[in-house]
Tab-separated table of C-alpha atoms and ligand atoms in Angstrom:
chain	number	residue	atom	x	y	z
A	1	MET	CA	-15.498	-62.962	-13.025
A	2	ALA	CA	-15.466	-60.751	-16.177
A	3	GLU	CA	-18.344	-61.545	-18.542
A	4	ILE	CA	-17.710	-62.779	-22.065
A	5	ALA	CA	-19.875	-62.218	-25.161
A	6	LYS	CA	-19.958	-65.035	-27.700
A	7	LEU	CA	-20.611	-64.459	-31.394
A	8	GLN	CA	-21.171	-67.137	-34.008
A	9	ILE	CA	-20.666	-66.197	-37.693
A	10	GLY	CA	-21.086	-69.148	-39.976
A	11	ASP	CA	-18.989	-71.970	-38.561
A	12	ARG	CA	-16.700	-69.644	-36.639
A	13	ALA	CA	-17.191	-68.632	-33.000
A	14	TYR	CA	-15.711	-65.523	-31.409
A	15	GLU	CA	-15.534	-64.255	-27.857
A	16	PHE	CA	-15.349	-60.623	-26.760
A	17	PRO	CA	-14.854	-59.113	-23.315
A	18	VAL	CA	-17.827	-57.371	-21.692
A	19	THR	CA	-16.999	-54.108	-19.950
A	20	LYS	CA	-19.027	-52.828	-16.974
A	21	GLY	CA	-19.468	-49.194	-15.917
A	22	SER	CA	-19.767	-47.795	-12.384
A	23	GLU	CA	-23.570	-47.957	-12.719
A	24	ASN	CA	-23.375	-51.595	-13.858
A	25	GLU	CA	-24.063	-50.798	-17.510
A	26	LEU	CA	-22.616	-53.487	-19.770
A	27	ALA	CA	-20.977	-53.096	-23.200
A	28	ILE	CA	-19.461	-55.665	-25.526
A	29	ASP	CA	-15.942	-54.522	-26.354
A	30	ILE	CA	-15.654	-55.261	-30.089
A	31	LYS	CA	-12.440	-53.354	-30.831
A	32	THR	CA	-10.817	-56.595	-32.139
A	33	LEU	CA	-13.868	-57.777	-34.152
A	34	ARG	CA	-12.763	-56.714	-37.657
A	35	GLY	CA	-9.267	-58.109	-37.152
A	36	VAL	CA	-10.230	-61.556	-35.823
A	37	SER	CA	-13.195	-62.065	-38.185
A	38	GLY	CA	-11.518	-61.095	-41.450
A	39	GLY	CA	-13.393	-57.832	-41.857
A	40	VAL	CA	-16.803	-58.285	-40.218
A	41	ILE	CA	-18.098	-55.060	-38.584
A	42	THR	CA	-21.286	-54.069	-36.752
A	43	ILE	CA	-23.761	-51.507	-38.089
A	44	ASP	CA	-26.106	-49.356	-35.982
A	45	PRO	CA	-27.648	-46.288	-37.719
A	46	GLY	CA	-27.836	-43.386	-35.275
A	47	TYR	CA	-25.716	-45.375	-32.824
A	48	LYS	CA	-28.854	-46.348	-30.888
A	49	ASN	CA	-27.083	-49.387	-29.428
A	50	THR	CA	-23.469	-48.304	-29.710
A	51	GLY	CA	-21.264	-46.622	-27.128
A	52	ALA	CA	-18.662	-44.262	-28.590
A	53	CYS	CA	-16.609	-43.916	-25.426
A	54	LYS	CA	-16.334	-44.421	-21.697
A	55	SER	CA	-17.076	-41.231	-19.779
A	56	ALA	CA	-17.065	-40.151	-16.131
A	57	ILE	CA	-18.985	-36.904	-16.618
A	58	THR	CA	-22.742	-37.515	-16.875
A	59	PHE	CA	-24.883	-40.542	-16.103
A	60	LEU	CA	-28.431	-40.871	-17.324
A	61	ASP	CA	-30.879	-43.735	-17.058
A	62	GLY	CA	-33.576	-43.299	-19.710
A	63	GLU	CA	-35.863	-45.930	-18.255
A	64	LYS	CA	-35.794	-44.464	-14.745
A	65	GLY	CA	-35.588	-40.795	-15.764
A	66	VAL	CA	-32.317	-40.304	-13.851
A	67	LEU	CA	-29.756	-37.600	-14.718
A	68	ARG	CA	-26.572	-36.906	-12.696
A	69	TYR	CA	-23.543	-34.686	-13.320
A	70	ARG	CA	-20.410	-36.224	-11.774
A	71	GLY	CA	-22.678	-38.213	-9.415
A	72	TYR	CA	-24.827	-35.278	-8.244
A	73	SER	CA	-28.556	-35.476	-9.075
A	74	ILE	CA	-29.931	-32.891	-11.477
A	75	GLU	CA	-32.713	-32.186	-8.952
A	76	ASP	CA	-30.163	-31.203	-6.267
A	77	LEU	CA	-28.025	-29.154	-8.634
A	78	ALA	CA	-30.984	-27.295	-10.181
A	79	GLU	CA	-32.331	-26.467	-6.719
A	80	LYS	CA	-29.166	-25.691	-4.771
A	81	ALA	CA	-26.293	-24.825	-7.114
A	82	ASP	CA	-25.171	-21.902	-9.208
A	83	PHE	CA	-24.507	-22.399	-12.933
A	84	LEU	CA	-20.809	-21.475	-12.576
A	85	GLU	CA	-20.435	-24.038	-9.768
A	86	VAL	CA	-21.988	-26.710	-11.987
A	87	SER	CA	-19.730	-25.646	-14.878
A	88	TYR	CA	-16.683	-26.100	-12.624
A	89	LEU	CA	-18.040	-29.495	-11.459
A	90	LEU	CA	-18.526	-30.762	-15.024
A	91	ILE	CA	-15.160	-29.502	-16.290
A	92	PHE	CA	-12.914	-30.327	-13.298
A	93	GLY	CA	-14.862	-33.193	-11.698
A	94	GLU	CA	-15.549	-31.743	-8.235
A	95	LEU	CA	-17.771	-29.024	-6.767
A	96	PRO	CA	-15.481	-26.023	-6.144
A	97	SER	CA	-14.595	-24.511	-2.789
A	98	GLN	CA	-15.466	-20.821	-2.446
A	99	ASP	CA	-11.837	-19.889	-3.237
A	100	GLN	CA	-11.737	-22.152	-6.304
A	101	LEU	CA	-15.047	-20.724	-7.557
A	102	SER	CA	-13.945	-17.126	-6.964
A	103	LYS	CA	-10.666	-17.723	-8.821
A	104	PHE	CA	-12.502	-19.461	-11.701
A	105	HIS	CA	-14.922	-16.528	-12.018
A	106	SER	CA	-12.134	-13.966	-11.761
A	107	ASP	CA	-10.086	-15.708	-14.466
A	108	ILE	CA	-13.181	-15.903	-16.683
A	109	LYS	CA	-13.801	-12.167	-16.254
A	110	ASP	CA	-10.149	-11.460	-17.091
A	111	ASN	CA	-10.629	-13.304	-20.391
A	112	ALA	CA	-14.076	-12.089	-21.383
A	113	ILE	CA	-13.097	-9.372	-23.836
A	114	VAL	CA	-13.725	-10.316	-27.458
A	115	ASP	CA	-11.367	-8.822	-30.056
A	116	ASP	CA	-13.161	-5.817	-31.524
A	117	ASP	CA	-12.508	-7.080	-35.047
A	118	VAL	CA	-15.038	-9.860	-34.311
A	119	ARG	CA	-17.702	-7.121	-34.356
A	120	LYS	CA	-16.896	-6.565	-38.045
A	121	ILE	CA	-17.816	-10.199	-38.743
A	122	LEU	CA	-21.034	-9.744	-36.779
A	123	ASP	CA	-21.814	-6.535	-38.675
A	124	ALA	CA	-21.466	-8.406	-41.968
A	125	PHE	CA	-24.460	-10.646	-41.117
A	126	PRO	CA	-27.901	-9.512	-42.286
A	127	LYS	CA	-30.323	-8.682	-39.450
A	128	THR	CA	-32.346	-11.704	-40.553
A	129	ALA	CA	-29.439	-14.123	-39.952
A	130	HIS	CA	-30.351	-16.894	-37.499
A	131	PRO	CA	-28.386	-16.322	-34.281
A	132	MET	CA	-27.265	-19.970	-34.184
A	133	GLY	CA	-25.466	-19.416	-37.491
A	134	ILE	CA	-23.962	-16.228	-36.096
A	135	LEU	CA	-22.852	-17.959	-32.876
A	136	SER	CA	-21.271	-20.885	-34.696
A	137	SER	CA	-19.416	-18.529	-37.074
A	138	LEU	CA	-18.185	-16.151	-34.369
A	139	THR	CA	-17.101	-19.061	-32.135
A	140	SER	CA	-15.037	-20.462	-34.983
A	141	ALA	CA	-13.713	-16.963	-35.702
A	142	LEU	CA	-12.369	-16.780	-32.133
A	143	THR	CA	-9.730	-19.254	-33.324
A	144	ALA	CA	-8.285	-16.524	-35.523
A	145	PHE	CA	-7.789	-14.293	-32.476
A	146	ASN	CA	-6.632	-16.998	-30.054
A	147	PRO	CA	-4.052	-19.760	-30.565
A	148	SER	CA	-6.044	-22.621	-32.105
A	149	SER	CA	-3.901	-25.524	-31.000
A	150	VAL	CA	-4.147	-26.094	-27.252
A	151	ASN	CA	-1.407	-28.235	-25.742
A	152	VAL	CA	-3.827	-30.322	-23.672
A	153	ASP	CA	-0.928	-31.840	-21.738
A	154	SER	CA	-0.302	-28.404	-20.244
A	155	ASP	CA	-2.819	-27.810	-17.428
A	156	GLU	CA	-2.121	-24.087	-17.732
A	157	GLU	CA	-2.856	-23.950	-21.492
A	158	MET	CA	-5.958	-26.119	-21.100
A	159	TYR	CA	-7.227	-23.945	-18.229
A	160	ARG	CA	-6.571	-20.747	-20.179
A	161	ALA	CA	-8.563	-22.019	-23.190
A	162	ILE	CA	-11.420	-22.974	-20.841
A	163	VAL	CA	-11.690	-19.606	-19.078
A	164	LYS	CA	-11.372	-17.824	-22.421
A	165	ILE	CA	-14.372	-19.538	-23.974
A	166	MET	CA	-16.379	-19.444	-20.725
A	167	GLY	CA	-15.819	-15.672	-20.796
A	168	LYS	CA	-16.250	-14.975	-24.484
A	169	LEU	CA	-19.195	-17.173	-25.484
A	170	PRO	CA	-21.699	-15.277	-23.288
A	171	VAL	CA	-20.515	-12.069	-24.987
A	172	LEU	CA	-21.147	-13.589	-28.422
A	173	VAL	CA	-24.583	-14.819	-27.244
A	174	SER	CA	-25.510	-11.326	-26.055
A	175	TRP	CA	-24.157	-9.702	-29.226
A	176	ALA	CA	-26.316	-12.058	-31.348
A	177	MET	CA	-29.397	-11.046	-29.362
A	178	ARG	CA	-28.577	-7.311	-29.345
A	179	LYS	CA	-28.159	-7.436	-33.129
A	180	ILE	CA	-31.712	-8.856	-33.394
A	181	ASN	CA	-32.978	-6.090	-31.095
A	182	GLY	CA	-30.948	-3.368	-32.820
A	183	LEU	CA	-29.103	-2.503	-29.584
A	184	PRO	CA	-25.441	-1.407	-29.309
A	185	LEU	CA	-23.110	-4.215	-28.190
A	186	ASN	CA	-21.880	-4.196	-24.607
A	187	TYR	CA	-19.963	-6.187	-22.005
A	188	GLY	CA	-22.135	-5.882	-18.935
A	189	SER	CA	-20.109	-5.447	-15.771
A	190	ASN	CA	-17.396	-7.375	-13.943
A	191	SER	CA	-19.099	-6.464	-10.679
A	192	LEU	CA	-21.924	-8.886	-11.509
A	193	GLY	CA	-22.177	-12.655	-11.062
A	194	TYR	CA	-21.802	-14.879	-14.129
A	195	VAL	CA	-25.553	-15.378	-14.780
A	196	GLU	CA	-26.405	-11.811	-13.779
A	197	ASN	CA	-23.817	-10.541	-16.252
A	198	VAL	CA	-25.316	-12.660	-19.034
A	199	MET	CA	-28.652	-10.983	-18.300
A	200	SER	CA	-27.085	-7.530	-18.208
A	201	MET	CA	-25.307	-8.094	-21.529
A	202	MET	CA	-28.481	-9.428	-23.120
A	203	PHE	CA	-31.126	-7.065	-21.782
A	204	SER	CA	-29.538	-3.785	-20.634
A	205	LYS	CA	-30.457	-0.601	-22.511
A	206	PRO	CA	-27.808	2.079	-23.180
A	207	ASN	CA	-29.885	4.811	-21.573
A	208	GLU	CA	-30.889	3.202	-18.268
A	209	GLU	CA	-29.407	1.474	-15.227
A	210	TYR	CA	-29.963	-2.302	-15.539
A	211	THR	CA	-31.348	-4.059	-12.477
A	212	VAL	CA	-31.315	-7.832	-12.307
A	213	ASN	CA	-34.750	-9.344	-11.670
A	214	PRO	CA	-34.081	-12.131	-9.102
A	215	ILE	CA	-36.962	-14.260	-10.403
A	216	VAL	CA	-35.585	-14.193	-13.934
A	217	ARG	CA	-32.071	-14.720	-12.624
A	218	ASP	CA	-33.068	-17.852	-10.700
A	219	ALA	CA	-35.038	-19.228	-13.656
A	220	LEU	CA	-32.134	-18.628	-16.058
A	221	ASN	CA	-29.671	-20.167	-13.590
A	222	LYS	CA	-31.864	-23.270	-13.390
A	223	LEU	CA	-32.315	-23.513	-17.167
A	224	LEU	CA	-28.570	-23.217	-17.804
A	225	ILE	CA	-27.862	-25.942	-15.223
A	226	LEU	CA	-30.502	-28.244	-16.723
A	227	HIS	CA	-28.925	-27.863	-20.177
A	228	ALA	CA	-25.296	-28.131	-19.031
A	229	ASP	CA	-24.563	-31.689	-20.169
A	230	HIS	CA	-26.337	-34.786	-21.402
A	231	GLU	CA	-23.696	-37.456	-22.132
A	232	GLN	CA	-23.211	-38.474	-25.804
A	233	ASN	CA	-26.054	-36.541	-27.512
A	234	CYS	CA	-25.732	-35.432	-31.126
A	235	SER	CA	-23.929	-32.118	-30.511
A	236	THR	CA	-21.638	-33.486	-27.789
A	237	SER	CA	-20.681	-36.422	-30.008
A	238	THR	CA	-19.925	-33.822	-32.699
A	239	VAL	CA	-17.656	-31.855	-30.351
A	240	ARG	CA	-15.853	-35.066	-29.418
A	241	ILE	CA	-15.390	-36.380	-32.950
A	242	VAL	CA	-14.259	-33.003	-34.348
A	243	GLY	CA	-11.855	-32.682	-31.397
A	244	SER	CA	-10.578	-36.221	-32.002
A	245	SER	CA	-8.810	-34.959	-35.140
A	246	HIS	CA	-7.018	-32.543	-32.760
A	247	ALA	CA	-8.913	-29.576	-34.175
A	248	GLY	CA	-8.926	-26.768	-31.610
A	249	LEU	CA	-11.462	-26.375	-28.776
A	250	PHE	CA	-13.181	-23.337	-30.343
A	251	ALA	CA	-13.484	-25.050	-33.751
A	252	SER	CA	-14.922	-28.169	-32.068
A	253	LEU	CA	-17.437	-26.065	-30.124
A	254	SER	CA	-18.454	-24.258	-33.315
A	255	ALA	CA	-19.258	-27.637	-34.868
A	256	GLY	CA	-21.256	-28.627	-31.778
A	257	ILE	CA	-23.293	-25.398	-32.032
A	258	SER	CA	-24.165	-26.263	-35.632
A	259	ALA	CA	-25.253	-29.770	-34.642
A	260	LEU	CA	-27.394	-28.393	-31.811
A	261	TRP	CA	-29.185	-26.060	-34.261
A	262	GLY	CA	-31.168	-28.886	-35.885
A	263	PRO	CA	-34.898	-29.064	-34.965
A	264	LEU	CA	-34.562	-32.716	-33.971
A	265	HIS	CA	-32.022	-31.650	-31.323
A	266	GLY	CA	-31.574	-28.278	-29.628
A	267	GLY	CA	-33.524	-26.454	-32.325
A	268	ALA	CA	-36.624	-28.175	-30.941
A	269	ASN	CA	-37.159	-25.497	-28.280
A	270	GLN	CA	-37.745	-22.897	-31.006
A	271	ALA	CA	-39.871	-25.392	-32.966
A	272	VAL	CA	-41.990	-26.116	-29.856
A	273	LEU	CA	-42.933	-22.444	-29.422
A	274	GLU	CA	-43.688	-22.085	-33.142
A	275	MET	CA	-45.867	-25.221	-32.923
A	276	LEU	CA	-47.700	-23.962	-29.799
A	277	GLU	CA	-48.245	-20.581	-31.471
A	278	ALA	CA	-49.662	-22.325	-34.559
A	279	ILE	CA	-52.017	-24.371	-32.381
A	280	LYS	CA	-53.153	-21.237	-30.550
A	281	GLU	CA	-53.738	-19.447	-33.877
A	282	ASP	CA	-55.694	-22.520	-34.944
A	283	GLY	CA	-58.087	-21.930	-32.043
A	284	GLY	CA	-56.247	-24.362	-29.751
A	285	ASP	CA	-57.034	-27.308	-32.022
A	286	THR	CA	-54.554	-29.725	-30.380
A	287	LYS	CA	-56.358	-32.723	-31.908
A	288	LYS	CA	-55.406	-31.577	-35.431
A	289	TYR	CA	-51.707	-31.452	-34.505
A	290	MET	CA	-51.853	-34.752	-32.675
A	291	ALA	CA	-53.304	-36.315	-35.838
A	292	LYS	CA	-50.541	-34.725	-37.948
A	293	ALA	CA	-47.892	-36.068	-35.555
A	294	LYS	CA	-49.298	-39.604	-35.910
A	295	ASP	CA	-49.769	-39.438	-39.676
A	296	LYS	CA	-46.848	-41.309	-41.268
A	297	ASN	CA	-47.381	-39.361	-44.485
A	298	ASP	CA	-46.963	-36.090	-42.633
A	299	PRO	CA	-43.346	-35.165	-41.727
A	300	PHE	CA	-44.689	-33.149	-38.775
A	301	ARG	CA	-43.574	-34.382	-35.366
A	302	LEU	CA	-44.844	-33.176	-31.997
A	303	MET	CA	-41.871	-30.990	-31.134
A	304	GLY	CA	-40.694	-31.274	-27.547
A	305	PHE	CA	-41.859	-34.886	-27.342
A	306	GLY	CA	-39.831	-38.050	-27.485
A	307	HIS	CA	-36.184	-38.670	-26.775
A	308	ARG	CA	-33.462	-40.987	-27.994
A	309	VAL	CA	-32.688	-42.135	-24.454
A	310	TYR	CA	-35.521	-41.150	-22.101
A	311	LYS	CA	-38.305	-43.694	-22.391
A	312	ASN	CA	-39.838	-42.118	-19.336
A	313	PHE	CA	-40.285	-38.492	-18.316
A	314	ASP	CA	-37.215	-36.345	-19.034
A	315	PRO	CA	-36.347	-35.299	-15.447
A	316	ARG	CA	-35.380	-31.868	-16.763
A	317	ALA	CA	-38.854	-31.386	-18.263
A	318	LYS	CA	-40.416	-32.065	-14.863
A	319	ILE	CA	-38.262	-29.390	-13.215
A	320	ILE	CA	-38.773	-26.874	-16.037
A	321	LYS	CA	-42.562	-27.390	-16.013
A	322	VAL	CA	-42.716	-26.375	-12.329
A	323	ALA	CA	-40.355	-23.450	-12.984
A	324	ALA	CA	-42.475	-22.252	-15.933
A	325	ASN	CA	-45.566	-22.035	-13.723
A	326	GLN	CA	-43.572	-20.259	-11.017
A	327	VAL	CA	-41.930	-17.708	-13.323
A	328	LEU	CA	-45.205	-16.812	-15.049
A	329	ASN	CA	-46.963	-16.443	-11.674
A	330	ASP	CA	-44.114	-14.438	-10.121
A	331	LEU	CA	-43.882	-12.180	-13.157
A	332	GLY	CA	-47.669	-11.864	-13.280
A	333	ILE	CA	-47.751	-13.136	-16.857
A	334	ASP	CA	-50.837	-14.940	-18.102
A	335	ASP	CA	-49.506	-16.672	-21.214
A	336	PRO	CA	-52.190	-18.679	-23.057
A	337	ILE	CA	-49.363	-20.630	-24.687
A	338	LEU	CA	-48.790	-22.372	-21.350
A	339	ASP	CA	-52.399	-23.545	-21.351
A	340	VAL	CA	-51.987	-24.866	-24.900
A	341	ALA	CA	-48.811	-26.681	-23.801
A	342	LYS	CA	-50.523	-28.277	-20.831
A	343	SER	CA	-53.526	-29.457	-22.829
A	344	LEU	CA	-51.266	-30.834	-25.569
A	345	GLU	CA	-49.225	-32.651	-22.921
A	346	GLN	CA	-52.344	-34.158	-21.365
A	347	GLU	CA	-53.582	-35.324	-24.769
A	348	ALA	CA	-50.252	-36.911	-25.657
A	349	LEU	CA	-49.888	-38.602	-22.266
A	350	ASN	CA	-53.255	-40.291	-22.846
A	351	ASP	CA	-52.855	-41.143	-26.518
A	352	PRO	CA	-51.938	-44.779	-27.277
A	353	TYR	CA	-49.609	-43.734	-30.134
A	354	PHE	CA	-47.479	-41.720	-27.731
A	355	VAL	CA	-47.892	-44.041	-24.765
A	356	ASP	CA	-46.912	-47.132	-26.799
A	357	ARG	CA	-43.812	-45.351	-28.132
A	358	LYS	CA	-42.950	-43.914	-24.700
A	359	LEU	CA	-42.991	-40.365	-26.095
A	360	TYR	CA	-42.928	-37.948	-23.149
A	361	PRO	CA	-42.194	-34.222	-22.971
A	362	ASN	CA	-38.453	-33.547	-23.140
A	363	VAL	CA	-36.259	-30.675	-21.968
A	364	ASP	CA	-37.378	-28.510	-24.884
A	365	PHE	CA	-41.107	-28.711	-24.307
A	366	TYR	CA	-41.415	-26.123	-21.547
A	367	SER	CA	-38.106	-24.229	-21.690
A	368	GLY	CA	-39.265	-21.881	-24.445
A	369	ILE	CA	-42.180	-20.709	-22.308
A	370	ILE	CA	-39.737	-19.419	-19.705
A	371	TYR	CA	-37.396	-17.871	-22.278
A	372	ARG	CA	-40.403	-16.090	-23.781
A	373	ALA	CA	-41.461	-14.837	-20.345
A	374	MET	CA	-37.944	-13.401	-19.988
A	375	GLY	CA	-38.408	-11.454	-23.227
A	376	ILE	CA	-35.979	-13.597	-25.245
A	377	PRO	CA	-36.880	-13.787	-28.972
A	378	VAL	CA	-37.840	-17.304	-30.136
A	379	GLU	CA	-34.904	-17.551	-32.554
A	380	MET	CA	-32.577	-17.072	-29.550
A	381	PHE	CA	-33.935	-20.110	-27.656
A	382	THR	CA	-31.426	-22.573	-29.092
A	383	VAL	CA	-28.628	-20.072	-28.492
A	384	MET	CA	-29.598	-20.179	-24.793
A	385	PHE	CA	-29.403	-23.982	-24.988
A	386	ALA	CA	-25.872	-23.667	-26.398
A	387	LEU	CA	-24.873	-21.276	-23.591
A	388	GLY	CA	-26.053	-23.839	-21.044
A	389	ARG	CA	-24.388	-26.759	-22.840
A	390	LEU	CA	-21.003	-24.998	-23.101
A	391	PRO	CA	-19.465	-26.435	-19.896
A	392	GLY	CA	-20.633	-29.924	-20.848
A	393	TRP	CA	-19.080	-29.668	-24.291
A	394	ILE	CA	-15.832	-28.365	-22.757
A	395	ALA	CA	-15.773	-31.186	-20.190
A	396	GLN	CA	-16.415	-33.846	-22.839
A	397	TRP	CA	-13.792	-32.399	-25.241
A	398	LYS	CA	-11.229	-32.249	-22.416
A	399	GLU	CA	-12.004	-35.851	-21.337
A	400	MET	CA	-11.654	-37.096	-24.915
A	401	ARG	CA	-8.328	-35.294	-25.502
A	402	LEU	CA	-6.811	-36.131	-22.093
A	403	GLY	CA	-7.925	-39.704	-22.646
A	404	LYS	CA	-5.775	-39.755	-25.795
A	405	GLU	CA	-8.740	-41.165	-27.724
A	406	PRO	CA	-8.091	-42.141	-31.374
A	407	ILE	CA	-9.516	-40.085	-34.239
A	408	GLY	CA	-13.184	-40.970	-34.770
A	409	ARG	CA	-13.633	-42.809	-38.057
A	410	PRO	CA	-16.684	-45.134	-38.325
A	411	ARG	CA	-16.745	-47.907	-40.944
A	412	GLN	CA	-19.581	-48.582	-43.425
A	413	ILE	CA	-21.239	-51.326	-45.427
A	414	TYR	CA	-20.955	-50.437	-49.136
A	415	THR	CA	-24.148	-50.970	-51.141
A	416	GLY	CA	-23.233	-49.237	-54.402
A	417	GLU	CA	-22.167	-50.539	-57.856
A	418	THR	CA	-19.542	-53.265	-58.036
A	419	LEU	CA	-16.578	-52.790	-60.417
A	420	ARG	CA	-17.573	-51.675	-63.925
A	421	GLU	CA	-15.591	-50.502	-66.976
A	422	PHE	CA	-15.283	-46.857	-67.887
A	423	LYS	CA	-17.190	-45.912	-71.086
A	424	ASN	CA	-16.166	-42.983	-73.247
A	425	ILE	CA	-18.812	-40.338	-73.513
A	426	ALA	CA	-19.507	-41.265	-77.128
A	427	GLN	CA	-20.588	-44.712	-75.902
A	428	ARG	CA	-22.990	-43.523	-73.120
B	1	SDX	C1	-32.772	-32.873	-27.337
B	1	SDX	O1	-29.907	-36.881	-27.128
B	1	SDX	C2	-30.045	-35.960	-26.240
B	1	SDX	O2	-29.622	-36.144	-25.092
B	1	SDX	C3	-30.684	-34.679	-26.722
B	1	SDX	C4	-31.054	-33.655	-25.661
B	1	SDX	C5	-29.839	-33.078	-24.991
B	1	SDX	O3	-29.964	-32.632	-23.870
B	1	SDX	O4	-28.779	-32.985	-25.678
B	1	SDX	O5	-31.896	-34.244	-24.682
B	1	SDX	C6	-31.811	-32.469	-26.277
B	1	SDX	O6	-32.401	-32.901	-28.484
B	1	SDX	C7	-34.155	-33.315	-26.936
B	1	SDX	C8	-34.983	-33.813	-28.159
B	1	SDX	C9	-35.564	-32.571	-28.846
B	1	SDX	N1	-36.204	-32.976	-30.145
B	1	SDX	C10	-37.534	-32.907	-30.295
B	1	SDX	O7	-38.343	-32.625	-29.418
B	1	SDX	C11	-37.995	-33.222	-31.726
B	1	SDX	C12	-39.181	-34.180	-31.686
B	1	SDX	N2	-38.710	-35.515	-31.232
B	1	SDX	C13	-38.200	-36.371	-32.192
B	1	SDX	O8	-38.055	-36.091	-33.475
B	1	SDX	C14	-37.640	-37.696	-31.682
B	1	SDX	O9	-38.387	-38.089	-30.616
B	1	SDX	C15	-36.168	-37.679	-31.317
B	1	SDX	C16	-35.350	-37.241	-32.491
B	1	SDX	C17	-35.923	-36.781	-30.165
B	1	SDX	C18	-35.780	-39.093	-30.924
B	1	SDX	O10	-35.950	-39.871	-32.022
B	1	SDX	P1	-35.605	-41.439	-31.973
B	1	SDX	O11	-35.227	-41.939	-30.645
B	1	SDX	O12	-34.668	-41.705	-33.100
B	1	SDX	O13	-36.997	-42.081	-32.186
B	1	SDX	P2	-37.508	-42.571	-33.559
B	1	SDX	O14	-37.311	-41.479	-34.565
B	1	SDX	O15	-36.890	-43.905	-33.824
B	1	SDX	O16	-39.075	-42.708	-33.287
B	1	SDX	C19	-39.631	-43.884	-32.723
B	1	SDX	C20	-41.098	-43.817	-33.100
B	1	SDX	C21	-41.310	-43.560	-34.600
B	1	SDX	O17	-42.575	-44.038	-34.940
B	1	SDX	P3	-42.655	-45.585	-35.564
B	1	SDX	O18	-41.684	-45.634	-36.733
B	1	SDX	O19	-42.254	-46.500	-34.412
B	1	SDX	O20	-44.106	-45.743	-35.966
B	1	SDX	O21	-41.701	-42.706	-32.422
B	1	SDX	C22	-42.138	-41.755	-33.381
B	1	SDX	C23	-41.409	-42.047	-34.664
B	1	SDX	O22	-42.135	-41.606	-35.798
B	1	SDX	N3	-41.806	-40.423	-32.845
B	1	SDX	C24	-42.613	-39.374	-32.907
B	1	SDX	C25	-41.936	-38.348	-32.224
B	1	SDX	N4	-40.759	-38.811	-31.797
B	1	SDX	C26	-40.673	-40.094	-32.185
B	1	SDX	N5	-43.829	-39.192	-33.472
B	1	SDX	C27	-44.372	-37.958	-33.339
B	1	SDX	N6	-43.802	-36.922	-32.681
B	1	SDX	C28	-42.585	-37.088	-32.121
B	1	SDX	N7	-42.009	-36.070	-31.491
């Protein structure tokens, strides 16, 4: 029997249906609330208790530290799958057959050339420009070179927009990094796999043959998979709400990249490394930074700790921590930053402030250590997060548009001045 939620406001009682998801999550469906109550709404800053949509893409259980893409566990996917396979799974709902995967990759390669005029926009940025700003701008600029309005009811048009951005975004990512490193732009090679080609575009030098390091390739593949989707986080919600106005896919993704840039969200992986570096420079004084993180008068937060949903270990952090050790060992790198990270983690896991607030390491705490081992500049870390999150954003945008969802438009409770008379300036 469907559950009912009862609400009493003053002397009036209301009933609302309760909806249940496939993992038995319950939500009170309040879409009639304002109408039946004469204007009463709910309010929930940061939407901590509010679902924006129903979605069949990613399931996470913050209490149990569970994360699944289309029903497959993140542990299985990170261990056994390839990033392009996982991208196909998120976007189309099923793991691809070999033929489907080969066709997907071939269509992506056929659409990976970026109009050369986009280089002129890139050239206009100062060398000091943050690559997240560059990526967001160039992604939006792609609209100028590709039809912005996608007829989502046409499978062909939707598919073409998907393979275009899956092909072009890695090029823009590599161009942003090559600009930082002062290297000529390039396209890698169509003879390479998707992840291998990202590496080639990012790292190859014009005067030498590029060989893919399998250790780095596997670590990057894992990192991209672990970042691929995470249900209704800040940047994904941005992609969905921008897309709900029927703005184009590329414009919606550009907005999502900007949202991800913030240090409370994807920008945290850069902030974690800068924090660990500061602690190392400070002689490894983790206690000083723990005290700062707990001091309410200090805006400093322990970057890479805490999560809106995970009130247990972020399962991605567990996987990345093991991978960080492995990559550094395999590459023969002895990075003291890893030791600082581990001692900071131990301190936090035993500190009542963090334990009481269920603040555990999140996906960003260890990822930067691997990116650094790969030779990726710290300001590129969030760009790598965006590259991983691309298929998730696409899948969520597609689900929202195909679901014919209404334009997102939250309400508010007004707390400003009530009506007052205008005064001429002479009277003020
Ligand atoms: C990502 O949503 C997603 O799914 C995001 C993401 C994804 O894949 O898309 O997982 C990726 O963004 C991971 C999060 C990366 N951000 C950081 O590492 C930045 C540091 N962490 C935070 O600022 C914070 O934990 C958030 C923003 C991640 C979550 O904030 P919440 O859930 O809104 O928690 P809160 O701000 O309400 O804090 C609750 C308490 C507060 O203290 P009290 O008021 O109860 O005394 O915990 C404290 C906070 O001050 N707190 C921290 C802290 N995080 C929360 N104190 C010190 N250091 C921290 N990192």
